[in-house]
PDB file of C-alpha atoms in Angstrom:
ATOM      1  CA  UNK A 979     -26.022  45.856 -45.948  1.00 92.00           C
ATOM      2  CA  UNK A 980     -26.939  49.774 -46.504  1.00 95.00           C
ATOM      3  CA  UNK A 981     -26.389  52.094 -43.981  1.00 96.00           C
ATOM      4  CA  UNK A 982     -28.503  56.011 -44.137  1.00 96.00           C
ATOM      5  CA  UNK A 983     -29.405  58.789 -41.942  1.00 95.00           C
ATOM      6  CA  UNK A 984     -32.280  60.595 -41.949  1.00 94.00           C
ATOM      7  CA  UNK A 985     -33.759  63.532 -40.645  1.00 93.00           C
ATOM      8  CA  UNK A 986     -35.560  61.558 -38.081  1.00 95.00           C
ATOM      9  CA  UNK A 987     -32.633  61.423 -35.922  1.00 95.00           C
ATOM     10  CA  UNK A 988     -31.990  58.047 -36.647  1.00 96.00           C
ATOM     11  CA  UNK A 989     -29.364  55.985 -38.674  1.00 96.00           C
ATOM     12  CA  UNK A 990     -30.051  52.739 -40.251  1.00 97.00           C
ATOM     13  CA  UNK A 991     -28.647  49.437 -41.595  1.00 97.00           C
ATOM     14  CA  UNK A 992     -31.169  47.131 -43.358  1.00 98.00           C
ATOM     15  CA  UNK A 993     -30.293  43.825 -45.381  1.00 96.00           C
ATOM     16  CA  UNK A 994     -30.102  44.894 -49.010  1.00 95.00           C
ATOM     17  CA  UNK A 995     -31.279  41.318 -49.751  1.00 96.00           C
ATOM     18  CA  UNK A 996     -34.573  41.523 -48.034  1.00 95.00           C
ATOM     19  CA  UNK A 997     -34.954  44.820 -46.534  1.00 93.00           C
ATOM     20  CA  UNK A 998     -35.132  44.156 -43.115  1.00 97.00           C
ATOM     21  CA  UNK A 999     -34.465  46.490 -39.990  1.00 98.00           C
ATOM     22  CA  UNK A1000     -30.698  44.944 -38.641  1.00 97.00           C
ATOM     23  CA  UNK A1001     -30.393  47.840 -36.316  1.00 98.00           C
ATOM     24  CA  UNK A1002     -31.531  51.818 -35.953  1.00 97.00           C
ATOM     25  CA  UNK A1003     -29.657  54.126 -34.077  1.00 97.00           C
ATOM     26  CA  UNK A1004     -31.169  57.297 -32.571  1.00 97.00           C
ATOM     27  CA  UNK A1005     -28.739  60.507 -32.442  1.00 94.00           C
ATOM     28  CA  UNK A1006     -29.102  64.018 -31.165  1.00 87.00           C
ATOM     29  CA  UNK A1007     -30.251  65.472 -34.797  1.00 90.00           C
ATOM     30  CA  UNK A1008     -30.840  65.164 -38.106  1.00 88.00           C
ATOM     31  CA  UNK A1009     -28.324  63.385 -40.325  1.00 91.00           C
ATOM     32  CA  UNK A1010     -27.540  64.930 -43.737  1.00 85.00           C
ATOM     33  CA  UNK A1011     -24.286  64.061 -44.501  1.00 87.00           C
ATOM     34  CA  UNK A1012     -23.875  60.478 -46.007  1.00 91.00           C
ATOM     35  CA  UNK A1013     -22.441  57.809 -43.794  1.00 95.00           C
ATOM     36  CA  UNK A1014     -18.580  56.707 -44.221  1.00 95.00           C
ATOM     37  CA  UNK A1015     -17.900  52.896 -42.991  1.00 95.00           C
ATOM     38  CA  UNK A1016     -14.562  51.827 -42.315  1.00 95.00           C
ATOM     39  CA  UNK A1017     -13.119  49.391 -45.133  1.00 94.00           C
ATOM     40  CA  UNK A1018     -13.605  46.613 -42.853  1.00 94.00           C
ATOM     41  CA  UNK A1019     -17.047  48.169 -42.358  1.00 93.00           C
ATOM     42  CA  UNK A1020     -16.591  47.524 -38.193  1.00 96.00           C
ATOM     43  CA  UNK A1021     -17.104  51.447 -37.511  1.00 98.00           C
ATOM     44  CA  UNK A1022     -19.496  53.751 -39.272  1.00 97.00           C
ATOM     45  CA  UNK A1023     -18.709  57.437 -39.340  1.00 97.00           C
ATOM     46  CA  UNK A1024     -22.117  60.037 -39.541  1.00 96.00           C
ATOM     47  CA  UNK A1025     -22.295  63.785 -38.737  1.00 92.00           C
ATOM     48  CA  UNK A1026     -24.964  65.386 -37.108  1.00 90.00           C
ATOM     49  CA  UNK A1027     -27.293  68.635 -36.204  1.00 87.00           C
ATOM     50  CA  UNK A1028     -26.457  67.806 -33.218  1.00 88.00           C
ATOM     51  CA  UNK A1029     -22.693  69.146 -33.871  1.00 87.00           C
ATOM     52  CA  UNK A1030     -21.199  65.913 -33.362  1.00 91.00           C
ATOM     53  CA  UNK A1031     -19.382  63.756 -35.768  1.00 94.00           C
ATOM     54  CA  UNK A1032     -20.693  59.902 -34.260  1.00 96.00           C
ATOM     55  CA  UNK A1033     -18.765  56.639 -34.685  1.00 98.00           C
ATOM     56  CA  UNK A1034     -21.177  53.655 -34.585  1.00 98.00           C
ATOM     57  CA  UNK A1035     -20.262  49.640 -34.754  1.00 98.00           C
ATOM     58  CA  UNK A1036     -20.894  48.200 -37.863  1.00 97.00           C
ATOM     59  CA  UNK A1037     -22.501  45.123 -36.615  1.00 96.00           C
ATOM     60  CA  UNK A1038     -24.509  46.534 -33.717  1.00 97.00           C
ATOM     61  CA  UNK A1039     -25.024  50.333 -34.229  1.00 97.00           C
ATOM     62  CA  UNK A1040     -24.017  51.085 -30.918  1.00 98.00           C
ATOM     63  CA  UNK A1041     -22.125  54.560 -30.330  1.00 98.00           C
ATOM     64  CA  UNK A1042     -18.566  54.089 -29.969  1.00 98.00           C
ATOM     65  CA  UNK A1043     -17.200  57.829 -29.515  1.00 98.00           C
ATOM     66  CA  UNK A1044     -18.550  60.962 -30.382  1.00 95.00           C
ATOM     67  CA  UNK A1045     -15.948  64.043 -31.329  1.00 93.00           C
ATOM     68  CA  UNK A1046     -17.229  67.535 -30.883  1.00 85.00           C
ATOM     69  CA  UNK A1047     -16.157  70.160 -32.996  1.00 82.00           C
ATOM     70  CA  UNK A1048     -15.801  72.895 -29.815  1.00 68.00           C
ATOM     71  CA  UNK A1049     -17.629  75.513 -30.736  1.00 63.00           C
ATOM     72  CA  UNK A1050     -20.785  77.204 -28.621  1.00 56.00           C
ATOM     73  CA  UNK A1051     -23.294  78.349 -30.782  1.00 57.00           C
ATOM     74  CA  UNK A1052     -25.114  75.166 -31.913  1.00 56.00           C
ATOM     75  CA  UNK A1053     -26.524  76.427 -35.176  1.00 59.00           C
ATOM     76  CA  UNK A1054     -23.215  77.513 -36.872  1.00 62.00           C
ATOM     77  CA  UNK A1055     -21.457  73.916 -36.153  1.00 68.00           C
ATOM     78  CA  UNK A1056     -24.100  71.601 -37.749  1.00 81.00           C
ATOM     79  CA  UNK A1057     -21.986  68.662 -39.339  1.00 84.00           C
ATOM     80  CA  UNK A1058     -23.690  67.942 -42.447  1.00 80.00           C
ATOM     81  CA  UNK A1059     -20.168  66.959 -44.427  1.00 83.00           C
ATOM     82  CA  UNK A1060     -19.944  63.520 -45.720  1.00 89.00           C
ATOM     83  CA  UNK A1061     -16.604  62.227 -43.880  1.00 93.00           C
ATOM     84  CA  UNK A1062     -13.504  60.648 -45.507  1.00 93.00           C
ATOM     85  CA  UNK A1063     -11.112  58.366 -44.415  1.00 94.00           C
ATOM     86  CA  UNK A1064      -7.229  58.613 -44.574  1.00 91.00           C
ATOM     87  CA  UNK A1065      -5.410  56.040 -46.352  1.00 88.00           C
ATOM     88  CA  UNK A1066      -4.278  54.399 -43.157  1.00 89.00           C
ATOM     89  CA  UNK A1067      -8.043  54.602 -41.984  1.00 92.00           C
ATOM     90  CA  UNK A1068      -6.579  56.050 -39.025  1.00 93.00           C
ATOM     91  CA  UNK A1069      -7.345  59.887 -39.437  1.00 94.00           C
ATOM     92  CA  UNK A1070     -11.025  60.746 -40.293  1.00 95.00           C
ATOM     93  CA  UNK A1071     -11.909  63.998 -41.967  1.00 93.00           C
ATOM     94  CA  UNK A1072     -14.911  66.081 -41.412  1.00 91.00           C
ATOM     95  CA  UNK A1073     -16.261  69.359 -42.208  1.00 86.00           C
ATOM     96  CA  UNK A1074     -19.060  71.655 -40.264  1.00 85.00           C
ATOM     97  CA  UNK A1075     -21.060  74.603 -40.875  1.00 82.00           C
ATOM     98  CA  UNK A1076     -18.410  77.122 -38.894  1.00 80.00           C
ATOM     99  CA  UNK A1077     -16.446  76.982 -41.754  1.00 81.00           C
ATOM    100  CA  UNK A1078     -14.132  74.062 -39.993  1.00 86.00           C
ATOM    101  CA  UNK A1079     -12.420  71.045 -41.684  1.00 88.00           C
ATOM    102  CA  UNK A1080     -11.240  68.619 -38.619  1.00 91.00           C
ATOM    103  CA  UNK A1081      -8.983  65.419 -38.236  1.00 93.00           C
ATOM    104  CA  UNK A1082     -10.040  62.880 -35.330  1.00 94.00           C
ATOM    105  CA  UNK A1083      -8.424  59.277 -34.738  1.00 96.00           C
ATOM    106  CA  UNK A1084     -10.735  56.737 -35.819  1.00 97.00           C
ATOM    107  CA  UNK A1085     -10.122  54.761 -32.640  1.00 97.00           C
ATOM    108  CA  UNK A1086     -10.577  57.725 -29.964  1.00 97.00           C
ATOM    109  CA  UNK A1087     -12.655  60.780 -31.461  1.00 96.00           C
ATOM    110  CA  UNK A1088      -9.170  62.646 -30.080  1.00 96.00           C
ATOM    111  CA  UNK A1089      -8.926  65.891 -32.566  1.00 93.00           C
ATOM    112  CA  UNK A1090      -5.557  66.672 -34.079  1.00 93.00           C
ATOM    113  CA  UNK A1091      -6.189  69.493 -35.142  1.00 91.00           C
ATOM    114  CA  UNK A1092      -8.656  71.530 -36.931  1.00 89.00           C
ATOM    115  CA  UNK A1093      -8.492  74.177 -40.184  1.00 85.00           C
ATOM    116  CA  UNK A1094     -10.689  77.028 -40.124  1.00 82.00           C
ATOM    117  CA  UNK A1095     -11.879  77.604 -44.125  1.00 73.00           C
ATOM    118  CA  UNK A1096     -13.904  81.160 -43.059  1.00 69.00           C
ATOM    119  CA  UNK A1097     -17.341  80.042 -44.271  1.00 73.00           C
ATOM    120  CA  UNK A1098     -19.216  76.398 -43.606  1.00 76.00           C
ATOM    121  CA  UNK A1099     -18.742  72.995 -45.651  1.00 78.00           C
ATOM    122  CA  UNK A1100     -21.685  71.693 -46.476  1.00 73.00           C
ATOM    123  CA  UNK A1101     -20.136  68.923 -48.756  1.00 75.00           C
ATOM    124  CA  UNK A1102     -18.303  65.869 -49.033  1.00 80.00           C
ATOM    125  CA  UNK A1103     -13.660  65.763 -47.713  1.00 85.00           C
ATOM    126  CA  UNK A1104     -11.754  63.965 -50.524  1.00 85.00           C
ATOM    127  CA  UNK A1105      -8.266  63.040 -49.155  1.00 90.00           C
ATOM    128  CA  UNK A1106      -5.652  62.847 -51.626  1.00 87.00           C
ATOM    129  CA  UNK A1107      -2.044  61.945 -51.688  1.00 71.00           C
ATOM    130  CA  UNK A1108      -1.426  57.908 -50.951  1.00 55.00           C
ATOM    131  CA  UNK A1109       1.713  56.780 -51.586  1.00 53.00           C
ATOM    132  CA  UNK A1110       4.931  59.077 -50.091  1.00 53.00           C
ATOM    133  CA  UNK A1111       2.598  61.333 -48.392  1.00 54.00           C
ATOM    134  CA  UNK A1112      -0.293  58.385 -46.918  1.00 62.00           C
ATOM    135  CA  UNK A1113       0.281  59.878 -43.687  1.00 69.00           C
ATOM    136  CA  UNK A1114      -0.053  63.366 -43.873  1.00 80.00           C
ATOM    137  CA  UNK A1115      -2.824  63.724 -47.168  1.00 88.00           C
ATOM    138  CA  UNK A1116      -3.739  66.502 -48.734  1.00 90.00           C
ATOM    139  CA  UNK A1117      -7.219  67.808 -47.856  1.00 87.00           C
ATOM    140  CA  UNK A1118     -10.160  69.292 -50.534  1.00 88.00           C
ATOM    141  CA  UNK A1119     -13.423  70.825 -49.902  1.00 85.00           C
ATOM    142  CA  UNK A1120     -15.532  72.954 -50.805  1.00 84.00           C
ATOM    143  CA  UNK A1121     -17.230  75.744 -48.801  1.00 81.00           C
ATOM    144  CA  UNK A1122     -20.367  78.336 -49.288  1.00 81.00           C
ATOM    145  CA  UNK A1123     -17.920  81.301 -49.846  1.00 82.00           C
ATOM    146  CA  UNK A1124     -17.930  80.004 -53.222  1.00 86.00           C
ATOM    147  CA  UNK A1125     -13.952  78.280 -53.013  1.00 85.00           C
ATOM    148  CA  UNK A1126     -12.240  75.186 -53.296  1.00 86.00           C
ATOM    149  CA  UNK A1127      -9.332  74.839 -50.981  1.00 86.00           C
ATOM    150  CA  UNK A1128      -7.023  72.024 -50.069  1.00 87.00           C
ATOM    151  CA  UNK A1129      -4.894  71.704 -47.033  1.00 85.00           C
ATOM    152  CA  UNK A1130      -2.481  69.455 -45.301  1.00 87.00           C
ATOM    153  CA  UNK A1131      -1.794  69.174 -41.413  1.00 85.00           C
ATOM    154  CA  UNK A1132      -4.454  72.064 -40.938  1.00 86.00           C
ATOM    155  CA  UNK A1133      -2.352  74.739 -43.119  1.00 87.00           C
ATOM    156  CA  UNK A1134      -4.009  75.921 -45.972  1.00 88.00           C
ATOM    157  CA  UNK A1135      -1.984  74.769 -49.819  1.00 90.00           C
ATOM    158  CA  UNK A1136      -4.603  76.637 -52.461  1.00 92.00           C
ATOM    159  CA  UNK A1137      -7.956  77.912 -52.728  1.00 89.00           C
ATOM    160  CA  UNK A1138      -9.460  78.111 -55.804  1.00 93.00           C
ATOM    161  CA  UNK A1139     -12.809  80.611 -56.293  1.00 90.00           C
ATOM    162  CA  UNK A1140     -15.918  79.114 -58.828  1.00 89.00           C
ATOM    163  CA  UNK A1141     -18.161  81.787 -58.762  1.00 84.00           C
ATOM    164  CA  UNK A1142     -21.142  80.027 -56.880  1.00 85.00           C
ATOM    165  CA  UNK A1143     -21.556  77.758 -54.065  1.00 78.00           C
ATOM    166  CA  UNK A1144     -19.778  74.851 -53.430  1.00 76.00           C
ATOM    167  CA  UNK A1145     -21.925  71.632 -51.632  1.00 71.00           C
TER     168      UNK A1145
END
């Protein structure tokens, strides 16, 4: 199956095979971000303008949880990052246009924490650091202040400057 937002509010999963409709799911605003499905692909993780990050059911599209990132002024928290999973699948990562990286369980939406990077992230959260560390990754995104930084447990490791804008 393939699973996209859109800016008409709505998320979608058609059959690749044929192209049909299996379900559409309206949310509060328009999706930018790419969707992130679960390796099992029973939960599907989207961002919103509606500054919500959404958890969905694979099979059905029905909302499971919604997390909100906490912050009041609707405009600055737009969730337009593309999410990423922990290694465990139990931690997903998300960044929004405050200039916040957050970590929610999976299972709940519950936050455990958040990292504040000064300026929004537009782009994609790679988690890195399987292995000894699969429980506590390292975190790397990119931000419009025109840096790179990674972070672990919502502390800040490096930040790395390019110049220009990082989506």
């Amino acid at each position: 199956s393939l699973t996209f937002g859109s800016v008409d509010h709505y998320i979608y999963q058609l059959d690749v095979t044929a192209g049909h409709l299996m379900w559409q799911t309206k949310l509060g605003d328009t999706i930018v971000g790419s969707p992130m499905l679960s390796r099992d692909t029973a939960k599907i993780f989207v961002g919103s303008s509606d500054t919500y990050m959404h958890c969905l059911d694979g099979k059905t599209g029905k909302l499971l949880w919604r997390a909100e990132t906490g912050e009041t002024n609707e405009t600055a928290n737009v969730v337009w990052s593309t999410p990423a999973l922990s290694p465990k699948q139990d931690t997903l990562y998300f960044g929004a246009y405050t200039g916040k990286i957050y970590a929610v369980n999976t299972n709940t939406g519950h936050q455990h924490w958040n990292f504040s990077a000064t300026f929004g992230v537009h782009g994609g959260v790679a988690v890195i650091g399987a292995g000894s560390n699969e429980s506590d990754p390292i975190i790397v995104f990119g931000s419009i202040d025109y840096s790179v930084r990674a972070g672990r447990s919502g502390s800040l490791l490096w930040q790395f400057s390019t110049g220009d804008l990082v989506l």
